């Protein structure tokens, strides 16, 4: 196509695509990425930890644990420390973004340690991927990527405690058992605290071969636990990035060009510097990367208030000649024209012969599905504290990717990674927004200009204007049914967005092996790319969060056209139990579909104006089916009465956390499909705050019921996979209630309201 | 609570907590309830 030639940000988008690939890697398989630590690594860690904090060793054969046993403590690795008095300190290595990992990770360690949960205190670990391995939260990968590493960290410690007790009692270690932080043999008992000093002198067993528990022997996992920070949160303790306070700290704002890609020609800096409380104001050229530092004006002041007030007086003459001119209405108009073409210019997947199968079908159905851009809108706006001191730059950052941030920030600041130190704060909502660390790079750039700590805080409006949005998209579909009512052909022309003109923008692609690509005899997926400049990125279940709605809605359209029960039709398409490339296990899928329907009472009589809708989606290694019950009144007011979620994500770590993620995903998915959209004209984002981006409120929240099939399959995270089925289940229920097929989101575009 | 936004969607639990607290107050199980 004759794409308008625009300067693009291909390198930026490539890094985001790589991030998504990383997050989605191993969709079906858990990989063990424990990092062994040598003496140099140990010194590096303790150096980083500073302040006399002795963490101990990572999982190493080297029997150096004694070195860390000062004061009779037992610190077999970097994850835990047992004091003489029996208190157990466990370090949570991953970013806590509200998904509950600060509770879940320590539970996994405590389970294999056979610790009493009330003995455990949790602290956030230093950021040091050389010691801890992955320190990111994204792609629902925290649990699967760290499951083995954390279990082995606990099991190593347990084995050393047993060895200590066995040596003390002169009995074989194999005859000793453990429970509730106690080693036992016959009538003898020794508490872990009493064994700590002796355990520290035991040889460290090989983490790779240490014995792990079987699921049936779990004492802690799968039960209901409150979050370890809950009390601190409800009593308003300063846990979050935005709460950080350091002595002599100053406060900064940073004004970027409202349209992506604009540069500063000039600004009224002298005037700004004379304003009350303002310390400095200056232009930052930046490196032009949306994921690092875009051009803008920084203001440093004594208080956040002074900085925000000064920003209101800021006048910048922007050179927006090369800035984004993106227009949602123009995109949608162009897509509607392109949708008339049966196929796009880029083939993605082709199975069988779709054209022949459609020609031979007893019935065909066609439709154009459209979904908008959406924002992450975390309640804690982007912020970061940075302090240049003693030859390093130190950060206090609410980031989802603490590990990746080290090199990224170093590169943006032109320093080496060893000069970057990151402290992980709690994160007031991620949803994928904080996989990017642009606000960290900005804070680092501002901190270069001042010798005291400085906290950069974005306003809500800046947060909404400078997001990496979930990209909008358009799917032109045709499906065919044979004389027996079987789905035999599926053709999808996916019109999506691109930054580089060659491949979909971050979060805007769709793989050919996604359902139902490998389930049908004839399947074709093609793409057409429309160029944009607006940054896009991963949004809770990237790709799936939008495309699952298209697929599961259209599948229901086909079931209706075939005159078949949706449940039976979906199970037929799923087919015999088998593992497909990409990780979808059709047997596990069928099981959760049946469970969701059973719990919801699929097929039962409903009151007038009510309807029930079903959807299934596999993403992030999670198999999830959902059944929605909605009612629609004469004014097209939609009410979601109940959502039944049935999931198979392997064994559950914290039942409260897992259910909470599903409950939250239902609210987020409903909120988004009901009334949220980001539009842009002339490169400017049209929504600025929650009055134009109406997140769901308490009065509209549905009753959510969650059921898990627990299995010995590798565990996966559940931050994301419960979200994609929400919108199609609701739209299918709306069809059941009203006969109206929703093909455009949000629902408000189709005349529905809450 | 109608004016509050919970971005993580914990409304169901917030609501349950309100009911739980209200019941405790009714039964005089809290300091305020006893006063």
Coordinates of C-alpha atoms in Angstrom, one line a residue, chain A residues 71-656:
Chain A
X71 CA 25.7 -14.0 64.8
X72 CA 24.4 -17.6 64.4
X73 CA 22.3 -16.8 61.4
X74 CA 21.6 -19.3 58.7
X75 CA 21.7 -17.8 55.2
X76 CA 22.1 -20.6 52.7
X77 CA 21.3 -18.5 49.7
X78 CA 20.2 -15.1 48.6
X79 CA 16.6 -15.8 49.3
X80 CA 16.3 -16.5 53.0
X81 CA 17.9 -16.0 56.4
X82 CA 16.9 -17.8 59.6
X83 CA 17.8 -16.1 62.8
X84 CA 18.6 -17.8 66.1
X85 CA 15.2 -16.7 67.5
X86 CA 13.5 -18.7 64.7
X87 CA 12.3 -15.8 62.7
X88 CA 12.7 -16.4 58.9
X89 CA 13.4 -13.6 56.6
X90 CA 12.5 -14.3 52.9
X91 CA 13.5 -11.9 50.1
X92 CA 11.0 -11.4 47.4
X93 CA 13.0 -10.9 44.2
X94 CA 10.1 -9.8 41.8
X95 CA 8.3 -6.6 41.3
X96 CA 5.1 -6.4 43.4
X97 CA 2.7 -4.7 41.1
X98 CA -0.5 -5.6 43.0
X99 CA -0.5 -9.1 41.5
X100 CA 0.6 -10.5 44.9
X101 CA 4.0 -11.8 44.0
X102 CA 5.5 -10.5 47.3
X103 CA 3.3 -13.1 49.0
X104 CA 3.4 -15.9 46.4
X105 CA 7.2 -16.1 46.0
X106 CA 7.9 -16.4 49.7
X107 CA 5.1 -19.0 50.0
X108 CA 6.8 -21.2 47.4
X109 CA 10.1 -21.0 49.3
X110 CA 8.4 -21.5 52.7
X111 CA 6.6 -24.6 51.4
X112 CA 9.8 -26.4 50.5
X113 CA 11.5 -25.1 53.6
X114 CA 8.6 -26.5 55.6
X115 CA 8.4 -23.3 57.5
X116 CA 5.5 -22.1 59.6
X117 CA 4.1 -19.2 57.6
X118 CA 3.7 -17.0 60.8
X119 CA 7.5 -17.3 61.3
X120 CA 8.1 -15.6 57.9
X121 CA 8.8 -11.9 57.4
X122 CA 9.2 -10.7 53.8
X123 CA 11.4 -8.0 52.4
X124 CA 12.0 -6.8 48.9
X125 CA 15.3 -8.1 47.5
X126 CA 17.9 -5.9 45.9
X127 CA 17.9 -5.7 42.2
X128 CA 20.6 -8.0 41.0
X129 CA 19.7 -10.4 38.2
X130 CA 23.2 -11.9 38.4
X131 CA 22.1 -13.3 41.7
X132 CA 18.3 -13.6 41.5
X133 CA 17.8 -14.3 37.8
X134 CA 14.6 -12.8 36.3
X135 CA 13.4 -9.7 38.2
X136 CA 10.5 -8.7 36.0
X137 CA 6.7 -8.9 36.2
X138 CA 5.2 -9.4 32.9
X139 CA 3.5 -12.0 30.6
X140 CA 2.2 -13.8 33.7
X141 CA 5.7 -15.3 33.8
X142 CA 6.7 -14.6 37.4
X143 CA 5.4 -17.9 38.8
X144 CA 6.4 -20.3 35.9
X145 CA 9.9 -18.8 35.5
X146 CA 10.7 -18.8 39.2
X147 CA 8.8 -21.8 40.4
X148 CA 11.7 -24.3 40.3
X149 CA 14.3 -21.7 41.4
X150 CA 12.3 -20.7 44.5
X151 CA 11.3 -24.3 45.4
X152 CA 15.0 -25.3 45.3
X153 CA 16.1 -22.3 47.3
X154 CA 13.8 -23.5 50.1
X155 CA 14.6 -27.2 49.7
X156 CA 18.3 -26.6 50.0
X157 CA 17.8 -24.8 53.3
X158 CA 15.6 -27.5 54.6
X159 CA 18.1 -30.2 53.7
X160 CA 20.9 -28.3 55.6
X161 CA 18.7 -27.9 58.6
X162 CA 18.0 -31.6 58.6
X163 CA 21.7 -32.3 58.2
X164 CA 22.4 -30.1 61.2
X165 CA 19.8 -31.9 63.4
X166 CA 21.0 -35.3 62.2
X167 CA 24.6 -34.5 63.1
X168 CA 23.6 -33.2 66.5
X169 CA 21.5 -36.3 67.3
X170 CA 23.8 -38.7 65.5
X171 CA 21.0 -40.2 63.5
X172 CA 20.7 -40.7 59.7
X173 CA 19.3 -37.6 58.0
X174 CA 16.9 -39.7 56.0
X175 CA 15.1 -40.6 59.2
X176 CA 14.4 -36.9 60.1
X177 CA 11.2 -35.1 59.1
X178 CA 10.2 -31.5 59.1
X179 CA 7.0 -29.5 59.7
X180 CA 6.2 -25.9 60.9
X181 CA 9.9 -24.8 61.2
X182 CA 10.8 -27.9 63.3
X183 CA 13.1 -30.9 62.5
X184 CA 11.9 -34.1 64.1
X185 CA 13.3 -37.6 64.8
X186 CA 11.4 -40.0 67.0
X187 CA 10.6 -38.0 70.2
X188 CA 13.3 -35.4 69.5
X189 CA 12.4 -32.0 68.1
X190 CA 14.6 -29.0 67.2
X191 CA 13.3 -25.6 66.0
X192 CA 14.9 -24.1 62.9
X193 CA 16.2 -21.2 64.9
X194 CA 18.0 -23.4 67.4
X195 CA 19.6 -25.2 64.4
X196 CA 20.5 -22.1 62.5
X197 CA 24.2 -21.8 63.6
X198 CA 24.9 -25.5 63.0
X199 CA 23.0 -25.5 59.7
X200 CA 25.3 -22.7 58.5
X201 CA 28.3 -25.0 58.8
X202 CA 26.7 -27.8 56.7
X203 CA 27.8 -28.3 53.1
X204 CA 25.4 -26.7 50.6
X205 CA 23.7 -29.4 48.6
X206 CA 23.4 -29.2 44.9
X207 CA 20.2 -27.2 44.2
X208 CA 19.7 -29.0 40.9
X209 CA 19.3 -32.4 42.6
X210 CA 17.8 -31.5 45.9
X211 CA 14.5 -33.4 46.6
X212 CA 11.3 -31.5 46.1
X213 CA 7.9 -32.1 47.6
X214 CA 5.0 -33.7 45.7
X215 CA 1.9 -31.7 45.4
X216 CA -0.1 -34.0 47.7
X217 CA 2.4 -33.1 50.5
X218 CA 2.0 -29.4 50.3
X219 CA 1.1 -27.8 53.7
X220 CA 1.0 -24.1 52.6
X221 CA 0.4 -23.9 48.9
X222 CA -3.1 -23.7 47.6
X223 CA -4.6 -22.1 50.7
X224 CA -5.8 -18.6 51.3
X225 CA -3.3 -15.9 52.4
X226 CA -3.6 -12.2 52.9
X227 CA -1.0 -10.1 51.2
X228 CA 2.1 -9.5 53.3
X229 CA 1.8 -5.8 52.8
X230 CA -1.9 -5.5 53.4
X231 CA -1.6 -3.9 56.9
X232 CA 1.0 -1.5 55.7
X233 CA -1.2 -0.5 52.7
X234 CA -4.4 0.0 54.7
X235 CA -2.5 2.1 57.2
X236 CA -1.0 4.2 54.5
X237 CA 2.7 3.3 54.9
X238 CA 5.0 4.7 52.2
X239 CA 5.5 1.6 50.1
X240 CA 5.0 2.9 46.6
X241 CA 7.3 4.7 44.2
X242 CA 5.3 7.9 44.6
X243 CA 5.7 7.8 48.4
X244 CA 9.5 7.9 48.3
X245 CA 11.2 10.6 50.4
X246 CA 14.9 11.2 50.9
X247 CA 16.7 13.9 52.8
X248 CA 17.1 17.2 50.8
X249 CA 15.0 15.7 48.0
X250 CA 13.7 18.0 45.2
X251 CA 10.7 17.5 43.0
X252 CA 10.6 17.5 39.2
X253 CA 8.1 17.7 36.4
X254 CA 8.9 17.0 32.7
X255 CA 7.0 18.3 29.8
X256 CA 7.1 16.4 26.6
X257 CA 5.7 17.4 23.3
X258 CA 2.0 16.5 23.4
X259 CA 2.4 14.8 20.0
X260 CA 4.9 12.0 19.8
X261 CA 8.1 13.0 18.0
X262 CA 8.0 16.8 18.5
X263 CA 11.1 18.8 19.6
X264 CA 11.7 21.8 21.7
X265 CA 12.5 25.0 19.7
X266 CA 12.5 27.3 22.7
X267 CA 10.8 27.7 26.1
X268 CA 10.3 30.6 28.6
X269 CA 12.9 29.1 30.9
X270 CA 14.0 32.4 32.5
X271 CA 10.5 33.2 33.5
X272 CA 10.0 29.7 34.9
X273 CA 13.2 29.9 37.0
X274 CA 11.9 33.1 38.7
X275 CA 8.7 31.3 39.9
X276 CA 8.4 30.6 43.6
X277 CA 10.1 27.4 44.8
X278 CA 11.6 26.7 41.4
X279 CA 15.3 25.7 41.5
X280 CA 16.0 25.1 37.8
X281 CA 14.4 24.6 34.4
X282 CA 16.1 23.3 31.3
X283 CA 15.6 21.6 28.0
X284 CA 16.5 17.9 27.6
X285 CA 17.2 16.9 24.0
X286 CA 16.7 13.3 24.7
X287 CA 17.5 10.5 22.3
X288 CA 14.2 10.4 20.5
X289 CA 13.2 7.0 21.8
X290 CA 9.8 6.9 23.4
X291 CA 11.0 4.1 25.7
X292 CA 13.9 6.3 26.9
X293 CA 14.0 10.0 26.8
X294 CA 11.9 12.1 24.4
X295 CA 12.7 15.8 24.0
X296 CA 11.1 18.1 26.6
X297 CA 11.5 20.6 29.4
X298 CA 12.3 19.8 33.0
X299 CA 11.5 21.9 36.0
X300 CA 13.0 21.2 39.4
X301 CA 11.4 22.7 42.5
X302 CA 11.2 22.5 46.3
X303 CA 7.8 20.8 46.3
X304 CA 5.6 18.8 43.9
X305 CA 3.1 21.7 44.2
X306 CA 5.7 24.3 43.1
X307 CA 6.8 22.1 40.2
X308 CA 3.2 21.5 39.0
X309 CA 2.3 25.1 39.4
X310 CA 5.4 26.2 37.4
X311 CA 4.5 23.8 34.6
X312 CA 1.2 25.6 34.2
X313 CA 3.2 28.7 33.3
X314 CA 5.5 26.9 31.0
X315 CA 5.3 28.0 27.4
X316 CA 7.1 25.8 24.9
X317 CA 7.5 26.5 21.2
X318 CA 7.4 23.0 19.8
X319 CA 8.8 22.0 16.4
X320 CA 6.1 19.4 15.6
X321 CA 7.0 19.1 11.9
X322 CA 8.1 15.5 12.4
X323 CA 5.6 14.7 15.1
X324 CA 2.7 12.3 15.0
X325 CA -0.3 13.3 12.9
X326 CA -2.2 10.1 13.8
X327 CA -6.0 10.2 13.4
X328 CA -8.2 7.4 14.7
X329 CA -11.1 8.4 12.4
X330 CA -8.7 8.3 9.4
X331 CA -7.5 4.9 10.5
X332 CA -11.0 3.5 10.9
X333 CA -12.1 4.9 7.5
X334 CA -9.1 3.4 5.7
X335 CA -9.6 0.1 7.5
X336 CA -13.3 0.0 6.5
X337 CA -12.2 0.2 2.8
X338 CA -9.5 -2.4 3.2
X339 CA -11.9 -4.7 5.0
X340 CA -13.7 -5.2 1.7
X341 CA -10.6 -7.1 0.4
X342 CA -10.8 -10.8 1.4
X343 CA -7.1 -10.9 2.2
X344 CA -4.3 -8.5 3.2
X345 CA -0.9 -8.2 1.6
X346 CA 1.0 -10.1 4.2
X347 CA 0.3 -13.8 4.7
X348 CA 0.5 -15.0 8.3
X349 CA -1.1 -18.5 8.2
X350 CA -2.7 -20.7 5.6
X351 CA -4.1 -24.1 6.3
X352 CA -6.0 -26.1 3.6
X353 CA -7.9 -24.1 1.0
X354 CA -10.1 -21.5 2.5
X355 CA -11.5 -20.1 -0.8
X356 CA -12.5 -23.5 -2.0
X357 CA -14.0 -24.4 1.4
X358 CA -16.0 -21.2 1.6
X359 CA -17.3 -21.8 -1.9
X360 CA -18.4 -25.2 -0.9
X361 CA -20.0 -24.2 2.4
X362 CA -23.7 -24.6 3.1
X363 CA -23.6 -21.3 4.9
X364 CA -21.2 -18.4 5.2
X365 CA -21.1 -15.5 7.6
X366 CA -19.0 -12.3 7.3
X367 CA -18.3 -9.4 9.7
X368 CA -16.0 -6.6 10.5
X369 CA -14.8 -6.4 14.1
X370 CA -13.3 -3.2 15.4
X371 CA -11.7 -2.5 18.8
X372 CA -10.1 0.8 19.9
X373 CA -6.8 1.8 21.4
X374 CA -6.9 1.8 25.2
X375 CA -4.7 3.2 28.0
X376 CA -3.2 1.3 31.0
X377 CA -4.3 4.1 33.4
X378 CA -2.6 2.8 36.5
X379 CA -3.8 4.7 39.5
X380 CA -0.2 5.6 40.5
X381 CA 1.0 7.9 37.7
X382 CA 4.5 7.3 36.4
X383 CA 7.2 8.5 38.8
X384 CA 10.7 7.8 39.8
X385 CA 13.2 9.1 42.3
X386 CA 16.8 9.3 41.2
X387 CA 20.0 10.5 43.0
X388 CA 23.4 11.0 41.5
X389 CA 25.9 10.3 44.2
X390 CA 29.3 8.7 44.8
X391 CA 29.8 8.0 41.1
X392 CA 26.6 6.1 40.6
X393 CA 22.9 7.0 39.9
X394 CA 20.6 5.4 42.3
X395 CA 16.9 4.9 41.6
X396 CA 13.7 4.2 43.6
X397 CA 11.4 3.0 40.9
X398 CA 8.0 1.4 40.6
X399 CA 8.9 -0.6 37.6
X400 CA 7.8 -4.0 36.2
X401 CA 11.2 -4.6 34.7
X402 CA 13.8 -3.9 37.3
X403 CA 16.3 -6.3 35.7
X404 CA 16.0 -4.9 32.2
X405 CA 16.0 -1.3 33.5
X406 CA 19.7 -1.5 34.6
X407 CA 21.1 -1.7 31.0
X408 CA 18.4 0.5 29.5
X409 CA 18.9 3.4 31.9
X410 CA 22.7 3.0 31.7
X411 CA 22.5 3.3 27.9
X412 CA 20.1 6.3 28.0
X413 CA 22.4 8.1 30.5
X414 CA 25.6 7.1 28.7
X415 CA 27.0 5.3 31.8
X416 CA 28.0 1.7 32.4
X417 CA 25.5 -0.6 34.1
X418 CA 27.6 -1.0 37.2
X419 CA 27.0 2.7 37.9
X420 CA 23.2 2.1 38.1
X421 CA 21.6 1.0 41.3
X422 CA 17.9 0.3 41.5
X423 CA 15.7 -0.1 44.5
X424 CA 12.3 -1.7 43.9
X425 CA 9.3 0.0 45.4
X426 CA 5.8 -1.4 45.4
X427 CA 4.1 -0.6 42.1
X428 CA 0.6 1.1 42.1
X429 CA -0.6 -0.8 39.0
X430 CA 1.3 -2.1 36.1
X431 CA -1.0 -3.7 33.5
X432 CA 2.0 -3.6 31.1
X433 CA 2.7 0.1 31.3
X434 CA 5.6 -0.2 33.6
X435 CA 7.4 -2.8 31.4
X436 CA 8.7 0.4 29.9
X437 CA 11.0 2.6 31.9
X438 CA 10.9 5.9 30.1
X439 CA 10.0 7.7 33.4
X440 CA 13.2 6.2 34.9
X441 CA 15.3 7.5 32.1
X442 CA 13.8 10.9 32.4
X443 CA 14.4 11.0 36.2
X444 CA 18.0 9.8 35.6
X445 CA 18.5 12.6 33.0
X446 CA 17.1 15.2 35.4
X447 CA 19.2 13.9 38.3
X448 CA 22.3 14.5 36.3
X449 CA 21.7 18.2 36.8
X450 CA 21.5 18.3 40.6
X451 CA 23.5 16.8 43.5
X452 CA 20.5 15.9 45.7
X453 CA 17.8 13.3 45.2
X454 CA 15.0 14.3 42.8
X455 CA 11.6 12.8 42.4
X456 CA 9.9 13.0 39.0
X457 CA 6.2 12.9 39.1
X458 CA 3.9 12.8 36.1
X459 CA 0.4 14.2 36.3
X460 CA -2.6 12.0 35.5
X461 CA -3.0 13.9 32.2
X462 CA 0.6 13.2 31.2
X463 CA 0.2 9.6 32.1
X464 CA -2.8 9.3 29.8
X465 CA -1.1 11.3 27.0
X466 CA 2.2 9.5 27.0
X467 CA 1.2 5.9 27.3
X468 CA 2.2 2.9 25.2
X469 CA -1.4 2.2 24.2
X470 CA -3.0 -1.1 23.5
X471 CA -3.3 -0.8 19.7
X472 CA -6.7 -0.7 18.1
X473 CA -7.4 -3.1 15.2
X474 CA -9.9 -4.4 12.6
X475 CA -10.7 -7.9 11.6
X476 CA -12.6 -8.7 8.5
X477 CA -13.9 -12.3 8.9
X478 CA -15.7 -14.9 6.8
X479 CA -16.5 -18.3 8.1
X480 CA -18.1 -21.3 6.4
X481 CA -20.3 -24.1 7.8
X482 CA -20.9 -27.4 6.0
X483 CA -24.3 -29.2 5.6
X484 CA -23.8 -31.0 8.9
X485 CA -23.4 -27.7 10.8
X486 CA -19.6 -28.1 11.2
X487 CA -17.2 -25.2 11.1
X488 CA -15.0 -25.9 8.0
X489 CA -13.5 -22.6 7.0
X490 CA -12.2 -19.4 8.7
X491 CA -10.7 -16.4 6.9
X492 CA -9.4 -13.4 8.8
X493 CA -8.0 -10.3 7.2
X494 CA -6.4 -8.5 10.1
X495 CA -5.9 -4.8 9.5
X496 CA -3.5 -3.6 12.2
X497 CA -1.0 -0.9 12.9
X498 CA 2.8 -0.6 12.3
X499 CA 5.6 1.7 13.3
X500 CA 8.2 0.6 10.9
X501 CA 6.0 -0.3 7.9
X502 CA 7.2 -3.9 8.0
X503 CA 5.7 -5.6 11.0
X504 CA 2.9 -5.0 13.5
X505 CA 3.6 -2.5 16.3
X506 CA 4.2 -3.8 19.7
X507 CA 1.1 -5.6 20.9
X508 CA -0.5 -5.3 17.4
X509 CA 0.4 -8.7 16.0
X510 CA -1.4 -12.1 16.0
X511 CA 0.3 -15.4 15.5
X512 CA -1.0 -18.0 13.0
X513 CA -0.9 -20.8 15.5
X514 CA -3.4 -19.1 17.8
X515 CA -6.8 -20.7 18.2
X516 CA -8.5 -21.7 15.9
X517 CA -5.6 -21.7 13.5
X518 CA -4.6 -25.3 14.3
X519 CA -8.1 -26.6 14.9
X520 CA -9.7 -26.2 11.5
X521 CA -9.2 -27.9 8.1
X522 CA -9.2 -24.5 6.3
X523 CA -7.8 -21.4 7.9
X524 CA -6.3 -18.3 6.5
X525 CA -4.9 -15.2 8.4
X526 CA -3.5 -12.3 6.5
X527 CA -2.5 -8.8 7.5
X528 CA -2.5 -5.3 6.2
X529 CA -0.4 -2.7 8.1
X530 CA -1.5 0.9 8.6
X531 CA 1.4 3.2 9.6
X532 CA 1.1 5.1 12.9
X533 CA 3.4 7.1 15.2
X534 CA 1.6 6.7 18.5
X535 CA 3.6 4.4 20.7
X536 CA 1.9 1.1 21.5
X537 CA 2.9 -1.6 23.8
X538 CA 1.9 -4.7 25.9
X539 CA -1.5 -4.2 27.7
X540 CA -2.7 -6.9 30.1
X541 CA -2.6 -10.1 27.9
X542 CA -1.1 -8.4 24.8
X543 CA -2.9 -9.3 21.6
X544 CA -5.2 -11.7 23.4
X545 CA -6.9 -8.8 25.3
X546 CA -8.5 -7.7 22.0
X547 CA -8.3 -10.5 19.5
X548 CA -9.9 -13.2 21.8
X549 CA -13.0 -11.0 21.7
X550 CA -13.0 -11.2 17.9
X551 CA -12.4 -14.9 17.7
X552 CA -14.8 -16.0 20.4
X553 CA -17.5 -13.7 19.3
X554 CA -17.3 -14.8 15.7
X555 CA -17.2 -18.4 16.7
X556 CA -20.5 -17.8 18.5
X557 CA -21.8 -16.2 15.3
X558 CA -20.9 -19.4 13.5
X559 CA -22.6 -21.6 16.1
X560 CA -25.8 -19.5 15.8
X561 CA -25.6 -19.7 12.0
X562 CA -25.3 -23.5 12.3
X563 CA -28.2 -23.6 14.7
X564 CA -26.0 -25.4 17.3
X565 CA -25.5 -25.1 21.0
X566 CA -22.5 -22.8 21.6
X567 CA -20.9 -25.1 24.2
X568 CA -21.2 -28.2 21.9
X569 CA -19.9 -26.2 18.9
X570 CA -16.9 -24.9 20.8
X571 CA -16.0 -28.3 22.1
X572 CA -16.3 -29.8 18.6
X573 CA -13.9 -27.1 17.2
X574 CA -11.5 -27.8 20.1
X575 CA -11.5 -31.5 19.0
X576 CA -9.8 -34.5 20.6
X577 CA -7.5 -33.9 23.6
X578 CA -4.0 -33.0 22.3
X579 CA -1.2 -30.5 22.8
X580 CA -1.0 -28.0 19.9
X581 CA 2.0 -26.0 18.9
X582 CA 1.9 -22.8 20.9
X583 CA 0.8 -24.6 24.1
X584 CA -3.0 -24.9 23.7
X585 CA -4.0 -28.3 25.3
X586 CA -7.4 -29.0 23.8
X587 CA -8.2 -31.5 26.6
X588 CA -7.5 -28.9 29.3
X589 CA -9.5 -26.4 27.3
X590 CA -12.5 -28.8 27.1
X591 CA -12.4 -29.4 30.8
X592 CA -12.6 -25.7 31.8
X593 CA -15.3 -25.1 29.2
X594 CA -17.4 -27.9 30.7
X595 CA -16.7 -26.7 34.2
X596 CA -17.6 -23.1 33.5
X597 CA -20.9 -24.2 31.9
X598 CA -21.7 -26.6 34.7
X599 CA -21.1 -24.0 37.4
X600 CA -23.0 -21.4 35.5
X601 CA -26.0 -23.6 34.9
X602 CA -25.6 -23.5 31.1
X603 CA -28.9 -23.9 29.3
X604 CA -31.1 -23.2 32.3
X605 CA -34.2 -21.0 32.0
X606 CA -33.4 -17.3 32.5
X607 CA -35.6 -14.3 33.3
X608 CA -36.8 -12.2 30.3
X609 CA -34.1 -9.8 29.1
X610 CA -31.3 -12.0 30.5
X611 CA -28.8 -13.9 28.4
X612 CA -25.8 -16.2 29.0
X613 CA -22.6 -16.1 27.0
X614 CA -19.6 -18.4 26.8
X615 CA -16.0 -17.8 25.8
X616 CA -12.7 -19.6 26.1
X617 CA -9.2 -18.4 25.6
X618 CA -5.7 -19.8 26.0
X619 CA -3.0 -17.3 26.8
X620 CA 0.1 -17.1 28.9
X621 CA 0.0 -20.9 29.5
X622 CA -3.4 -20.5 31.2
X623 CA -6.6 -22.2 30.0
X624 CA -9.6 -20.2 31.0
X625 CA -13.3 -20.4 30.1
X626 CA -15.9 -17.9 31.3
X627 CA -19.7 -17.7 31.3
X628 CA -21.4 -14.3 31.7
X629 CA -25.0 -13.7 32.6
X630 CA -26.2 -10.3 31.6
X631 CA -29.4 -8.4 31.3
X632 CA -30.2 -5.6 28.9
X633 CA -33.2 -3.3 29.5
X634 CA -35.2 -1.2 27.1
X635 CA -32.7 1.7 27.3
X636 CA -29.9 -0.7 26.3
X637 CA -28.5 -0.6 29.8
X638 CA -26.2 -3.6 30.2
X639 CA -25.9 -5.2 33.6
X640 CA -23.3 -8.0 34.2
X641 CA -25.0 -10.0 37.0
X642 CA -22.5 -12.8 37.3
X643 CA -19.3 -14.1 35.7
X644 CA -18.2 -17.7 36.2
X645 CA -14.5 -18.2 35.6
X646 CA -13.1 -21.7 35.3
X647 CA -9.3 -22.0 34.9
X648 CA -6.5 -24.5 34.7
X649 CA -3.2 -22.8 35.5
X650 CA -1.6 -25.8 37.2
X651 CA -1.2 -25.9 41.0
X652 CA -2.3 -22.7 42.9
X653 CA 0.2 -21.0 45.1
X654 CA -2.1 -18.5 47.0
X655 CA -5.8 -19.2 46.5
X656 CA -6.7 -15.7 47.6

